PDB file of C-alpha atoms and ligand atoms in Angstrom:
ATOM      1  CA  MET A  14      33.278 127.516 170.493  1.00 90.00           C
ATOM      2  CA  ASP A  15      33.648 124.156 172.215  1.00 90.00           C
ATOM      3  CA  THR A  16      36.262 123.917 174.951  1.00 93.00           C
ATOM      4  CA  PRO A  17      38.544 121.050 173.847  1.00 96.00           C
ATOM      5  CA  SER A  18      38.797 117.944 175.964  1.00 96.00           C
ATOM      6  CA  LEU A  19      42.031 117.743 177.971  1.00 96.00           C
ATOM      7  CA  SER A  20      41.233 114.377 179.526  1.00 94.00           C
ATOM      8  CA  HIS A  21      44.565 112.984 178.297  1.00 94.00           C
ATOM      9  CA  LEU A  22      46.506 115.333 180.601  1.00 94.00           C
ATOM     10  CA  SER A  23      47.543 114.484 184.139  1.00 92.00           C
ATOM     11  CA  VAL A  24      49.097 116.208 187.150  1.00 92.00           C
ATOM     12  CA  LYS A  25      52.464 115.014 185.806  1.00 91.00           C
ATOM     13  CA  ASP A  26      51.914 116.957 182.556  1.00 91.00           C
ATOM     14  CA  TYR A  27      50.876 120.073 184.469  1.00 93.00           C
ATOM     15  CA  ALA A  28      54.194 119.995 186.340  1.00 91.00           C
ATOM     16  CA  GLN A  29      55.828 120.784 182.982  1.00 93.00           C
ATOM     17  CA  ILE A  30      53.263 122.861 181.090  1.00 95.00           C
ATOM     18  CA  TYR A  31      50.791 125.631 181.881  1.00 96.00           C
ATOM     19  CA  GLU A  32      47.489 124.298 183.164  1.00 96.00           C
ATOM     20  CA  PRO A  33      44.607 126.186 181.524  1.00 97.00           C
ATOM     21  CA  ALA A  34      43.210 128.758 183.931  1.00 96.00           C
ATOM     22  CA  GLU A  35      40.916 131.807 183.939  1.00 96.00           C
ATOM     23  CA  ASP A  36      43.177 133.630 181.458  1.00 97.00           C
ATOM     24  CA  SER A  37      43.010 130.732 178.972  1.00 98.00           C
ATOM     25  CA  PHE A  38      39.204 130.542 179.238  1.00 97.00           C
ATOM     26  CA  LEU A  39      38.782 134.331 178.982  1.00 98.00           C
ATOM     27  CA  LEU A  40      40.821 134.197 175.755  1.00 98.00           C
ATOM     28  CA  ILE A  41      38.610 131.423 174.354  1.00 98.00           C
ATOM     29  CA  ASP A  42      35.517 133.459 175.346  1.00 98.00           C
ATOM     30  CA  ALA A  43      36.946 136.540 173.594  1.00 98.00           C
ATOM     31  CA  LEU A  44      37.668 134.586 170.407  1.00 98.00           C
ATOM     32  CA  GLU A  45      34.195 133.073 170.533  1.00 98.00           C
ATOM     33  CA  GLN A  46      32.702 136.563 170.891  1.00 98.00           C
ATOM     34  CA  ASP A  47      34.644 137.539 167.733  1.00 97.00           C
ATOM     35  CA  LEU A  48      33.871 134.316 165.872  1.00 97.00           C
ATOM     36  CA  ILE A  49      31.651 135.922 163.214  1.00 96.00           C
ATOM     37  CA  PHE A  50      34.410 138.484 162.503  1.00 97.00           C
ATOM     38  CA  LEU A  51      36.942 135.644 162.283  1.00 97.00           C
ATOM     39  CA  GLN A  52      34.760 133.452 160.057  1.00 95.00           C
ATOM     40  CA  LYS A  53      34.053 136.383 157.699  1.00 95.00           C
ATOM     41  CA  MET A  54      37.781 137.035 157.488  1.00 95.00           C
ATOM     42  CA  LYS A  55      38.319 133.449 156.252  1.00 95.00           C
ATOM     43  CA  PRO A  56      41.805 133.317 157.760  1.00 97.00           C
ATOM     44  CA  SER A  57      44.337 131.260 155.825  1.00 97.00           C
ATOM     45  CA  VAL A  58      46.879 131.212 158.632  1.00 97.00           C
ATOM     46  CA  CYS A  59      46.233 131.396 162.405  1.00 98.00           C
ATOM     47  CA  VAL A  60      49.162 131.329 164.809  1.00 98.00           C
ATOM     48  CA  GLU A  61      49.133 130.974 168.575  1.00 98.00           C
ATOM     49  CA  ILE A  62      52.366 131.832 170.360  1.00 98.00           C
ATOM     50  CA  GLY A  63      52.780 130.047 173.695  1.00 97.00           C
ATOM     51  CA  SER A  64      50.213 127.304 173.131  1.00 98.00           C
ATOM     52  CA  GLY A  65      50.870 125.466 176.432  1.00 97.00           C
ATOM     53  CA  SER A  66      48.321 122.644 176.636  1.00 98.00           C
ATOM     54  CA  GLY A  67      46.957 123.604 173.196  1.00 98.00           C
ATOM     55  CA  VAL A  68      43.510 124.363 174.580  1.00 98.00           C
ATOM     56  CA  VAL A  69      43.175 127.715 172.773  1.00 98.00           C
ATOM     57  CA  ILE A  70      44.551 126.858 169.312  1.00 98.00           C
ATOM     58  CA  THR A  71      42.627 123.570 169.282  1.00 98.00           C
ATOM     59  CA  ALA A  72      39.382 125.442 170.018  1.00 98.00           C
ATOM     60  CA  VAL A  73      40.215 127.888 167.204  1.00 98.00           C
ATOM     61  CA  ALA A  74      41.140 125.113 164.749  1.00 98.00           C
ATOM     62  CA  LYS A  75      37.875 123.291 165.455  1.00 97.00           C
ATOM     63  CA  ALA A  76      35.788 126.462 165.102  1.00 97.00           C
ATOM     64  CA  LEU A  77      37.417 127.628 161.844  1.00 96.00           C
ATOM     65  CA  GLY A  78      37.680 124.267 160.105  1.00 94.00           C
ATOM     66  CA  THR A  79      40.207 122.893 157.674  1.00 90.00           C
ATOM     67  CA  ASN A  80      40.357 125.961 155.379  1.00 92.00           C
ATOM     68  CA  SER A  81      42.438 127.705 158.060  1.00 96.00           C
ATOM     69  CA  HIS A  82      45.954 126.453 158.679  1.00 97.00           C
ATOM     70  CA  CYS A  83      46.587 126.607 162.446  1.00 98.00           C
ATOM     71  CA  ILE A  84      50.118 126.789 163.827  1.00 97.00           C
ATOM     72  CA  ALA A  85      51.118 126.573 167.501  1.00 98.00           C
ATOM     73  CA  ILE A  86      54.445 127.862 168.789  1.00 97.00           C
ATOM     74  CA  ASP A  87      55.944 127.331 172.227  1.00 96.00           C
ATOM     75  CA  ILE A  88      59.447 127.687 173.605  1.00 93.00           C
ATOM     76  CA  ASN A  89      58.768 124.629 175.790  1.00 93.00           C
ATOM     77  CA  PRO A  90      59.091 121.413 173.744  1.00 93.00           C
ATOM     78  CA  VAL A  91      56.943 119.529 176.257  1.00 94.00           C
ATOM     79  CA  ALA A  92      54.135 122.023 175.609  1.00 96.00           C
ATOM     80  CA  CYS A  93      54.589 121.484 171.857  1.00 97.00           C
ATOM     81  CA  GLY A  94      54.150 117.711 172.245  1.00 96.00           C
ATOM     82  CA  VAL A  95      51.109 118.189 174.458  1.00 97.00           C
ATOM     83  CA  THR A  96      49.561 120.691 172.012  1.00 98.00           C
ATOM     84  CA  GLN A  97      49.945 118.137 169.213  1.00 97.00           C
ATOM     85  CA  ARG A  98      48.220 115.477 171.320  1.00 97.00           C
ATOM     86  CA  THR A  99      45.392 117.852 172.304  1.00 98.00           C
ATOM     87  CA  ALA A 100      44.707 118.659 168.652  1.00 98.00           C
ATOM     88  CA  GLN A 101      44.780 115.004 167.598  1.00 97.00           C
ATOM     89  CA  LEU A 102      42.549 113.811 170.427  1.00 97.00           C
ATOM     90  CA  ASN A 103      40.045 116.554 169.567  1.00 97.00           C
ATOM     91  CA  HIS A 104      40.066 115.494 165.912  1.00 96.00           C
ATOM     92  CA  THR A 105      41.632 118.576 164.423  1.00 97.00           C
ATOM     93  CA  GLU A 106      44.967 119.579 162.881  1.00 96.00           C
ATOM     94  CA  VAL A 107      47.502 121.979 164.338  1.00 98.00           C
ATOM     95  CA  GLU A 108      51.076 122.314 163.142  1.00 97.00           C
ATOM     96  CA  VAL A 109      53.462 122.698 166.075  1.00 98.00           C
ATOM     97  CA  VAL A 110      56.823 124.481 166.187  1.00 96.00           C
ATOM     98  CA  THR A 111      59.243 124.781 169.116  1.00 95.00           C
ATOM     99  CA  MET A 112      60.537 128.332 168.891  1.00 94.00           C
ATOM    100  CA  ASP A 113      61.243 131.552 170.795  1.00 94.00           C
ATOM    101  CA  LEU A 114      58.374 133.870 169.822  1.00 96.00           C
ATOM    102  CA  MET A 115      58.433 134.243 166.011  1.00 92.00           C
ATOM    103  CA  SER A 116      62.178 134.207 165.633  1.00 86.00           C
ATOM    104  CA  GLY A 117      62.628 131.209 163.333  1.00 78.00           C
ATOM    105  CA  PHE A 118      60.767 132.211 160.158  1.00 78.00           C
ATOM    106  CA  HIS A 119      60.195 135.111 157.780  1.00 82.00           C
ATOM    107  CA  TRP A 120      56.436 135.505 157.904  1.00 82.00           C
ATOM    108  CA  ASP A 121      56.059 138.384 155.414  1.00 90.00           C
ATOM    109  CA  ASN A 122      52.606 139.516 156.557  1.00 93.00           C
ATOM    110  CA  ARG A 123      51.014 136.105 156.054  1.00 94.00           C
ATOM    111  CA  ILE A 124      49.359 135.689 159.463  1.00 97.00           C
ATOM    112  CA  ASP A 125      45.664 136.524 159.563  1.00 98.00           C
ATOM    113  CA  VAL A 126      45.056 135.738 163.221  1.00 98.00           C
ATOM    114  CA  LEU A 127      47.806 136.007 165.847  1.00 98.00           C
ATOM    115  CA  ILE A 128      47.066 134.953 169.425  1.00 98.00           C
ATOM    116  CA  PHE A 129      49.257 135.274 172.534  1.00 98.00           C
ATOM    117  CA  ASN A 130      48.501 134.581 176.184  1.00 98.00           C
ATOM    118  CA  PRO A 131      51.995 135.540 177.314  1.00 98.00           C
ATOM    119  CA  PRO A 132      53.868 135.144 180.571  1.00 97.00           C
ATOM    120  CA  TYR A 133      52.479 138.360 182.087  1.00 97.00           C
ATOM    121  CA  VAL A 134      53.154 138.097 185.835  1.00 96.00           C
ATOM    122  CA  VAL A 135      55.354 140.865 187.280  1.00 96.00           C
ATOM    123  CA  THR A 136      58.574 139.185 188.489  1.00 93.00           C
ATOM    124  CA  PRO A 137      62.239 140.130 188.855  1.00 91.00           C
ATOM    125  CA  SER A 138      63.838 140.093 185.377  1.00 89.00           C
ATOM    126  CA  GLU A 139      66.271 137.398 186.512  1.00 84.00           C
ATOM    127  CA  GLU A 140      63.387 134.977 186.827  1.00 84.00           C
ATOM    128  CA  ILE A 141      63.117 134.882 183.043  1.00 83.00           C
ATOM    129  CA  LEU A 142      66.876 134.971 182.485  1.00 69.00           C
ATOM    130  CA  GLU A 143      67.667 132.351 185.087  1.00 56.00           C
ATOM    131  CA  ASN A 144      65.139 129.925 183.690  1.00 54.00           C
ATOM    132  CA  LYS A 145      66.288 129.556 180.127  1.00 54.00           C
ATOM    133  CA  VAL A 146      66.288 125.793 180.507  1.00 50.00           C
ATOM    134  CA  TYR A 147      63.613 124.575 178.092  1.00 44.00           C
ATOM    135  CA  GLY A 148      60.732 122.917 179.813  1.00 46.00           C
ATOM    136  CA  ASP A 149      60.985 125.095 182.880  1.00 67.00           C
ATOM    137  CA  ILE A 150      57.448 125.861 183.942  1.00 86.00           C
ATOM    138  CA  THR A 151      58.526 129.289 185.271  1.00 86.00           C
ATOM    139  CA  ARG A 152      58.679 130.529 181.689  1.00 87.00           C
ATOM    140  CA  ALA A 153      54.945 129.986 181.429  1.00 93.00           C
ATOM    141  CA  TRP A 154      54.199 132.921 183.702  1.00 92.00           C
ATOM    142  CA  ALA A 155      57.319 134.978 184.574  1.00 93.00           C
ATOM    143  CA  GLY A 156      57.014 138.291 182.728  1.00 96.00           C
ATOM    144  CA  GLY A 157      59.808 140.326 184.328  1.00 95.00           C
ATOM    145  CA  GLU A 158      59.486 144.063 184.823  1.00 96.00           C
ATOM    146  CA  ARG A 159      55.822 145.188 184.597  1.00 98.00           C
ATOM    147  CA  GLY A 160      55.222 141.631 183.309  1.00 98.00           C
ATOM    148  CA  ARG A 161      56.096 143.048 179.898  1.00 98.00           C
ATOM    149  CA  GLU A 162      59.527 141.677 179.033  1.00 97.00           C
ATOM    150  CA  VAL A 163      58.376 138.795 176.806  1.00 97.00           C
ATOM    151  CA  MET A 164      55.441 140.528 175.102  1.00 98.00           C
ATOM    152  CA  ASP A 165      57.517 143.702 174.533  1.00 98.00           C
ATOM    153  CA  ARG A 166      59.903 141.642 172.370  1.00 97.00           C
ATOM    154  CA  LEU A 167      56.981 140.606 170.151  1.00 97.00           C
ATOM    155  CA  PHE A 168      55.390 144.029 169.552  1.00 98.00           C
ATOM    156  CA  PRO A 169      57.956 145.345 167.022  1.00 97.00           C
ATOM    157  CA  MET A 170      57.560 142.141 164.982  1.00 96.00           C
ATOM    158  CA  VAL A 171      53.774 142.464 164.608  1.00 97.00           C
ATOM    159  CA  PRO A 172      53.828 144.857 161.576  1.00 96.00           C
ATOM    160  CA  ASN A 173      55.811 142.218 159.633  1.00 96.00           C
ATOM    161  CA  LEU A 174      53.680 139.317 160.817  1.00 96.00           C
ATOM    162  CA  LEU A 175      50.067 140.362 160.356  1.00 97.00           C
ATOM    163  CA  SER A 176      48.336 140.413 156.996  1.00 97.00           C
ATOM    164  CA  LEU A 177      46.576 143.604 155.883  1.00 96.00           C
ATOM    165  CA  TYR A 178      43.252 142.805 157.571  1.00 96.00           C
ATOM    166  CA  GLY A 179      44.725 140.523 160.221  1.00 97.00           C
ATOM    167  CA  ALA A 180      43.998 140.702 163.954  1.00 98.00           C
ATOM    168  CA  PHE A 181      46.246 140.181 166.966  1.00 98.00           C
ATOM    169  CA  TYR A 182      44.697 139.033 170.275  1.00 98.00           C
ATOM    170  CA  LEU A 183      46.725 139.494 173.464  1.00 98.00           C
ATOM    171  CA  VAL A 184      45.968 138.624 177.098  1.00 98.00           C
ATOM    172  CA  VAL A 185      47.229 141.132 179.680  1.00 98.00           C
ATOM    173  CA  ILE A 186      46.637 142.168 183.286  1.00 98.00           C
ATOM    174  CA  SER A 187      46.299 145.746 184.491  1.00 98.00           C
ATOM    175  CA  GLU A 188      49.874 145.665 185.902  1.00 98.00           C
ATOM    176  CA  ASN A 189      51.126 145.324 182.289  1.00 98.00           C
ATOM    177  CA  CYS A 190      49.871 148.922 181.697  1.00 98.00           C
ATOM    178  CA  PRO A 191      47.417 148.394 178.796  1.00 98.00           C
ATOM    179  CA  ASP A 192      47.369 152.149 178.087  1.00 98.00           C
ATOM    180  CA  ASP A 193      51.114 152.073 177.472  1.00 98.00           C
ATOM    181  CA  ILE A 194      50.721 148.974 175.244  1.00 98.00           C
ATOM    182  CA  LYS A 195      48.104 150.955 173.305  1.00 98.00           C
ATOM    183  CA  ARG A 196      50.627 153.777 172.810  1.00 98.00           C
ATOM    184  CA  VAL A 197      53.391 151.367 171.687  1.00 98.00           C
ATOM    185  CA  MET A 198      51.095 149.627 169.202  1.00 98.00           C
ATOM    186  CA  ASP A 199      49.660 152.952 168.001  1.00 98.00           C
ATOM    187  CA  GLU A 200      53.198 154.012 167.045  1.00 98.00           C
ATOM    188  CA  LEU A 201      53.519 150.714 165.141  1.00 98.00           C
ATOM    189  CA  GLY A 202      50.321 151.489 163.206  1.00 98.00           C
ATOM    190  CA  PHE A 203      47.665 149.536 165.117  1.00 98.00           C
ATOM    191  CA  ASP A 204      44.365 150.402 166.798  1.00 98.00           C
ATOM    192  CA  MET A 205      43.595 148.642 170.058  1.00 98.00           C
ATOM    193  CA  ASN A 206      40.325 147.686 171.649  1.00 98.00           C
ATOM    194  CA  ILE A 207      39.359 145.589 174.653  1.00 98.00           C
ATOM    195  CA  VAL A 208      37.409 142.500 173.561  1.00 98.00           C
ATOM    196  CA  LYS A 209      36.782 141.107 177.031  1.00 98.00           C
ATOM    197  CA  GLU A 210      37.816 141.704 180.617  1.00 98.00           C
ATOM    198  CA  ARG A 211      37.267 139.954 183.922  1.00 97.00           C
ATOM    199  CA  LYS A 212      38.343 140.408 187.525  1.00 96.00           C
ATOM    200  CA  VAL A 213      39.324 137.085 189.063  1.00 92.00           C
ATOM    201  CA  ARG A 214      40.873 136.649 192.510  1.00 87.00           C
ATOM    202  CA  GLY A 215      42.447 140.124 192.587  1.00 88.00           C
ATOM    203  CA  GLU A 216      43.687 139.883 188.972  1.00 93.00           C
ATOM    204  CA  HIS A 217      42.177 142.187 186.331  1.00 97.00           C
ATOM    205  CA  LEU A 218      42.493 140.240 183.070  1.00 98.00           C
ATOM    206  CA  LEU A 219      41.910 141.824 179.665  1.00 98.00           C
ATOM    207  CA  VAL A 220      41.931 140.478 176.123  1.00 98.00           C
ATOM    208  CA  LEU A 221      43.196 143.181 173.766  1.00 98.00           C
ATOM    209  CA  LYS A 222      42.699 143.154 170.006  1.00 98.00           C
ATOM    210  CA  PHE A 223      44.875 145.020 167.513  1.00 98.00           C
ATOM    211  CA  VAL A 224      44.111 145.729 163.857  1.00 98.00           C
ATOM    212  CA  ARG A 225      45.849 148.012 161.398  1.00 98.00           C
ATOM    213  CA  LYS A 226      44.701 151.652 161.388  1.00 97.00           C
TER     214      LYS A 226
HETATM  215  C1  LIG B 328      50.395 131.831 180.239  1.00 65.83           C
HETATM  216  S1  LIG B 328      50.958 130.407 179.333  1.00 65.83           S
HETATM  217  C2  LIG B 328      49.600 130.243 178.179  1.00 65.83           C
HETATM  218  C3  LIG B 328      49.348 128.816 177.731  1.00 65.83           C
HETATM  219  C4  LIG B 328      48.083 128.608 176.885  1.00 65.83           C
HETATM  220  N1  LIG B 328      48.113 129.401 175.675  1.00 65.83           N
HETATM  221  C5  LIG B 328      46.842 128.936 177.677  1.00 65.83           C
HETATM  222  O1  LIG B 328      46.242 130.004 177.408  1.00 65.83           O
HETATM  223  O2  LIG B 328      46.477 128.153 178.560  1.00 65.83           O
HETATM  224  C6  LIG B 328      52.302 131.089 178.356  1.00 65.83           C
HETATM  225  C7  LIG B 328      52.950 130.116 177.385  1.00 65.83           C
HETATM  226  O3  LIG B 328      53.943 130.837 176.639  1.00 65.83           O
HETATM  227  C8  LIG B 328      55.107 130.037 176.491  1.00 65.83           C
HETATM  228  N2  LIG B 328      56.247 130.943 176.292  1.00 65.83           N
HETATM  229  C9  LIG B 328      56.894 131.696 177.216  1.00 65.83           C
HETATM  230  N3  LIG B 328      57.880 132.419 176.638  1.00 65.83           N
HETATM  231  C10 LIG B 328      57.853 132.112 175.319  1.00 65.83           C
HETATM  232  C11 LIG B 328      58.634 132.519 174.200  1.00 65.83           C
HETATM  233  N4  LIG B 328      59.635 133.391 174.335  1.00 65.83           N
HETATM  234  N5  LIG B 328      58.343 131.999 172.983  1.00 65.83           N
HETATM  235  C12 LIG B 328      57.326 131.091 172.838  1.00 65.83           C
HETATM  236  N6  LIG B 328      56.562 130.667 173.859  1.00 65.83           N
HETATM  237  C13 LIG B 328      56.806 131.177 175.086  1.00 65.83           C
HETATM  238  C14 LIG B 328      55.175 129.220 177.783  1.00 65.83           C
HETATM  239  O4  LIG B 328      55.961 128.071 177.619  1.00 65.83           O
HETATM  240  C15 LIG B 328      53.676 128.938 178.024  1.00 65.83           C
HETATM  241  O5  LIG B 328      53.292 127.737 177.412  1.00 65.83           O
END
């Protein structure tokens, strides 16, 4: 999978949106490792929640081609605009929606590939609550207690989002307690496996994959 060009972005943009980092590139590597699985699946709909710069969903859209409809969601409208530009400048199409997680639509098990690199850093809960102003960069990383407060809101929605053979890819760090996430998702009817992991500057990053049991 080619890493999309982000040459249109400047320091000014990165003051408002998440600058791709090791977690973003580990996620792209994990999706590339699973590319044959994804191509065989022939996904109709791929959704990335929290697209930020758009680097991940643009890479996916380019790799899967026009038969897959790619949708990017971010709570930060600046990130949505940047994602749109990233897709256009890399000659691919991504539909962009400004939204809190998946709250705005009834998806009725239509998503074949769901991707989320969430705000996972352990912070006081107030850091999420106090920064509800859209465009606040803090929302890109502040995860509250155990770094789980944002992703925990998504988990119960996954059974109604994913199609029968769909897959959900999630970036976490060890502080998010992956074993507990496994238990939560097991109760919701999903098997979990680790697609890729990397230790970078004291952070143990993992890309988890969930499919229906
Ligand atoms: C760690 S960044 C990941 C950005 C990009 N996907 C990447 O890998 O470089 C998390 C992203 O999630 C977005 N986000 C945070 N809370 C959200 C929510 N409740 N709903 C949708 N997006 C959210 C942030 O604005 C940010 O762009």
